[in-house]
Short mmCIF file of C-alpha atoms in Angstrom, two decimals:
data_model
loop_
_atom_site.label_atom_id
_atom_site.label_comp_id
_atom_site.label_asym_id
_atom_site.label_seq_id
_atom_site.Cartn_x
_atom_site.Cartn_y
_atom_site.Cartn_z
CA MET Y 270 0.00 0.00 0.00
CA GLU Y 271 1.31 3.43 -0.94
CA GLU Y 272 2.08 5.78 1.93
CA ARG Y 273 -0.46 8.54 2.35
CA LEU Y 274 0.72 12.17 2.05
CA SER Y 275 1.02 14.10 5.28
CA TRP Y 276 -1.23 17.17 5.53
CA ASP Y 277 1.80 19.42 5.08
CA ASP Y 278 2.83 17.60 1.90
CA TYR Y 279 -0.77 17.58 0.62
CA PHE Y 280 -1.20 21.34 1.01
CA MET Y 281 2.28 22.03 -0.36
CA GLU Y 282 1.45 20.04 -3.51
CA ILE Y 283 -1.67 22.19 -3.94
CA THR Y 284 0.47 25.30 -3.38
CA LYS Y 285 2.80 24.22 -6.19
CA LEU Y 286 -0.21 23.69 -8.47
CA VAL Y 287 -1.48 27.21 -7.65
CA ALA Y 288 1.99 28.55 -8.56
CA ASN Y 289 1.41 27.36 -12.13
CA ARG Y 290 -1.01 30.29 -12.56
CA SER Y 291 1.80 32.79 -11.89
CA THR Y 292 2.43 35.42 -14.55
CA CYS Y 293 5.85 36.42 -13.20
CA LEU Y 294 8.74 35.94 -15.61
CA ARG Y 295 11.33 35.34 -12.85
CA ARG Y 296 9.70 33.08 -10.28
CA HIS Y 297 6.44 31.12 -9.97
CA VAL Y 298 5.09 31.20 -6.43
CA GLY Y 299 1.82 30.00 -4.97
CA ALA Y 300 0.29 30.42 -1.53
CA VAL Y 301 -2.56 28.56 0.17
CA ILE Y 302 -4.15 29.58 3.46
CA VAL Y 303 -5.60 26.72 5.50
CA ARG Y 304 -7.48 26.34 8.78
CA ASP Y 305 -8.79 23.08 10.20
CA LYS Y 306 -7.54 21.20 7.11
CA ARG Y 307 -9.71 23.38 4.85
CA ILE Y 308 -8.48 25.77 2.18
CA LEU Y 309 -9.61 29.35 2.88
CA ALA Y 310 -7.82 31.23 0.08
CA THR Y 311 -5.16 30.86 -2.59
CA GLY Y 312 -2.89 33.29 -4.38
CA TYR Y 313 -0.12 33.38 -6.93
CA ASN Y 314 2.34 36.10 -7.92
CA GLY Y 315 1.49 38.40 -10.77
CA ALA Y 316 0.14 41.78 -11.83
CA PRO Y 317 -2.95 43.23 -10.12
CA LYS Y 318 -6.37 42.32 -11.48
CA GLY Y 319 -7.08 43.90 -14.85
CA LEU Y 320 -3.51 45.09 -15.50
CA ARG Y 321 -1.18 43.78 -18.18
CA HIS Y 322 0.99 40.86 -17.18
CA CYS Y 323 4.79 41.00 -17.20
CA SER Y 324 4.76 38.65 -20.20
CA GLU Y 325 3.27 41.62 -22.09
CA THR Y 326 5.25 44.49 -20.52
CA GLY Y 327 8.54 42.77 -19.72
CA CYS Y 328 10.14 42.45 -16.31
CA LEU Y 329 11.11 45.81 -14.82
CA ARG Y 330 13.36 44.13 -12.24
CA GLU Y 331 15.19 42.18 -14.95
CA LYS Y 332 15.64 45.33 -17.04
CA MET Y 333 17.10 47.19 -14.03
CA GLY Y 334 19.27 44.28 -12.86
CA VAL Y 335 17.61 44.16 -9.41
CA PRO Y 336 18.72 41.02 -7.52
CA SER Y 337 16.26 38.69 -5.83
CA GLY Y 338 15.30 39.73 -2.31
CA ARG Y 339 15.88 43.45 -2.90
CA MET Y 340 13.66 46.42 -3.73
CA GLN Y 341 10.38 44.48 -4.09
CA GLU Y 342 8.57 47.76 -4.75
CA LEU Y 343 10.14 47.81 -8.23
CA CYS Y 344 7.76 45.23 -9.62
CA ARG Y 345 4.33 45.29 -11.27
CA GLY Y 346 3.31 42.13 -9.46
CA LEU Y 347 2.00 41.19 -6.08
CA HIS Y 348 3.49 38.28 -4.19
CA ALA Y 349 1.46 35.09 -3.84
CA GLU Y 350 1.15 35.57 -0.07
CA GLN Y 351 -0.23 39.09 -0.58
CA ASN Y 352 -2.75 37.87 -3.15
CA ALA Y 353 -3.97 35.08 -0.84
CA ILE Y 354 -4.46 37.53 2.05
CA ILE Y 355 -6.22 40.01 -0.26
CA GLN Y 356 -8.51 37.27 -1.60
CA SER Y 357 -9.56 36.32 1.91
CA ALA Y 358 -10.34 39.97 2.71
CA LEU Y 359 -12.18 40.49 -0.58
CA PHE Y 360 -14.48 37.55 0.10
CA GLY Y 361 -14.86 38.17 3.85
CA VAL Y 362 -13.02 35.05 5.04
CA SER Y 363 -11.20 35.39 8.35
CA ILE Y 364 -7.73 33.88 8.28
CA GLU Y 365 -6.98 34.41 11.96
CA ASN Y 366 -5.29 31.37 13.54
CA SER Y 367 -4.68 29.79 10.14
CA GLN Y 368 -1.56 28.49 8.40
CA MET Y 369 -0.03 29.55 5.14
CA TYR Y 370 1.68 27.22 2.69
CA THR Y 371 3.94 28.98 0.22
CA VAL Y 372 6.55 27.94 -2.29
CA ASN Y 373 9.10 30.48 -1.00
CA GLN Y 374 9.85 31.70 2.48
CA PRO Y 375 8.05 35.07 2.73
CA CYS Y 376 9.79 38.42 2.18
CA VAL Y 377 9.59 41.17 4.80
CA VAL Y 378 6.57 42.88 3.18
CA CYS Y 379 4.64 39.60 3.14
CA ALA Y 380 5.87 38.77 6.66
CA LYS Y 381 4.34 41.98 8.01
CA MET Y 382 1.02 41.22 6.32
CA ILE Y 383 1.09 37.64 7.62
CA ILE Y 384 1.79 38.84 11.17
CA ASN Y 385 -1.07 41.36 11.13
CA SER Y 386 -3.52 38.93 9.52
CA GLY Y 387 -3.24 36.48 12.42
CA ILE Y 388 -1.65 33.57 10.57
CA LYS Y 389 0.10 31.34 13.13
CA ARG Y 390 2.15 28.95 11.01
CA ILE Y 391 4.04 29.23 7.71
CA VAL Y 392 5.17 26.19 5.75
CA TYR Y 393 7.47 26.74 2.76
CA SER Y 394 9.66 24.66 0.47
CA GLU Y 395 12.28 27.13 -0.84
CA PRO Y 396 14.33 29.68 1.13
CA TYR Y 397 14.25 33.40 0.25
CA PRO Y 398 17.13 35.77 1.06
CA ASP Y 399 15.42 38.04 3.61
CA PRO Y 400 16.81 37.71 7.16
CA LEU Y 401 14.65 40.60 8.47
CA ALA Y 402 11.50 38.72 7.43
CA GLU Y 403 12.64 35.59 9.26
CA GLU Y 404 13.54 37.62 12.35
CA MET Y 405 10.15 39.37 12.44
CA ILE Y 406 8.22 36.11 11.90
CA LYS Y 407 10.07 34.47 14.79
CA GLU Y 408 9.61 37.56 17.01
CA ALA Y 409 5.86 37.39 16.32
CA GLY Y 410 5.82 33.79 17.54
CA ILE Y 411 4.78 32.36 14.17
CA GLU Y 412 5.99 28.83 13.51
CA LEU Y 413 8.19 28.72 10.39
CA VAL Y 414 8.61 25.28 8.80
CA ASN Y 415 10.88 24.43 5.86
CA LEU Y 416 9.61 21.17 4.34
CA LYS Y 417 12.82 20.61 2.39
CA GLU Y 418 14.80 20.37 5.63
CA GLY Y 419 12.61 17.49 6.66
CA VAL Y 420 10.92 19.42 9.45
CA LYS Y 421 7.31 18.32 9.22
CA ASN Y 422 4.54 18.91 11.67
CA ASP Y 423 1.26 17.21 10.88
CA LEU Y 424 -1.87 19.20 11.65
#
């Protein structure tokens, strides 16, 4: 009999599927917000609703030679974590005491939104070069789990 996926692995697989909707030319990221083993909201990185995608306009960050993890404001797109939080607000779904699954460890802008939204646990599969984000997440008492390091906590 095949081993059943853990809840963390299950939601991370869904997160990776959501990332396939990304319109970013540099990185495809998905985010899924979960509470009580139920998906509350999803998001992927890309331009705001109704605006042209980077595939049409080109990547401003690439044109300017901006390295990953720096000057996030120089981008047409929203991060997947931001879009998931916005979707929950738009549809009136509380995400307090929930968990977020995301392809990449959140940046500092996303970390601040996650902290204020009441998310209590973040599970990611790829690191992101933002030590301030990690410091703030830990200071806020949010559990930060890297699935690639083999640290798994089942719900």
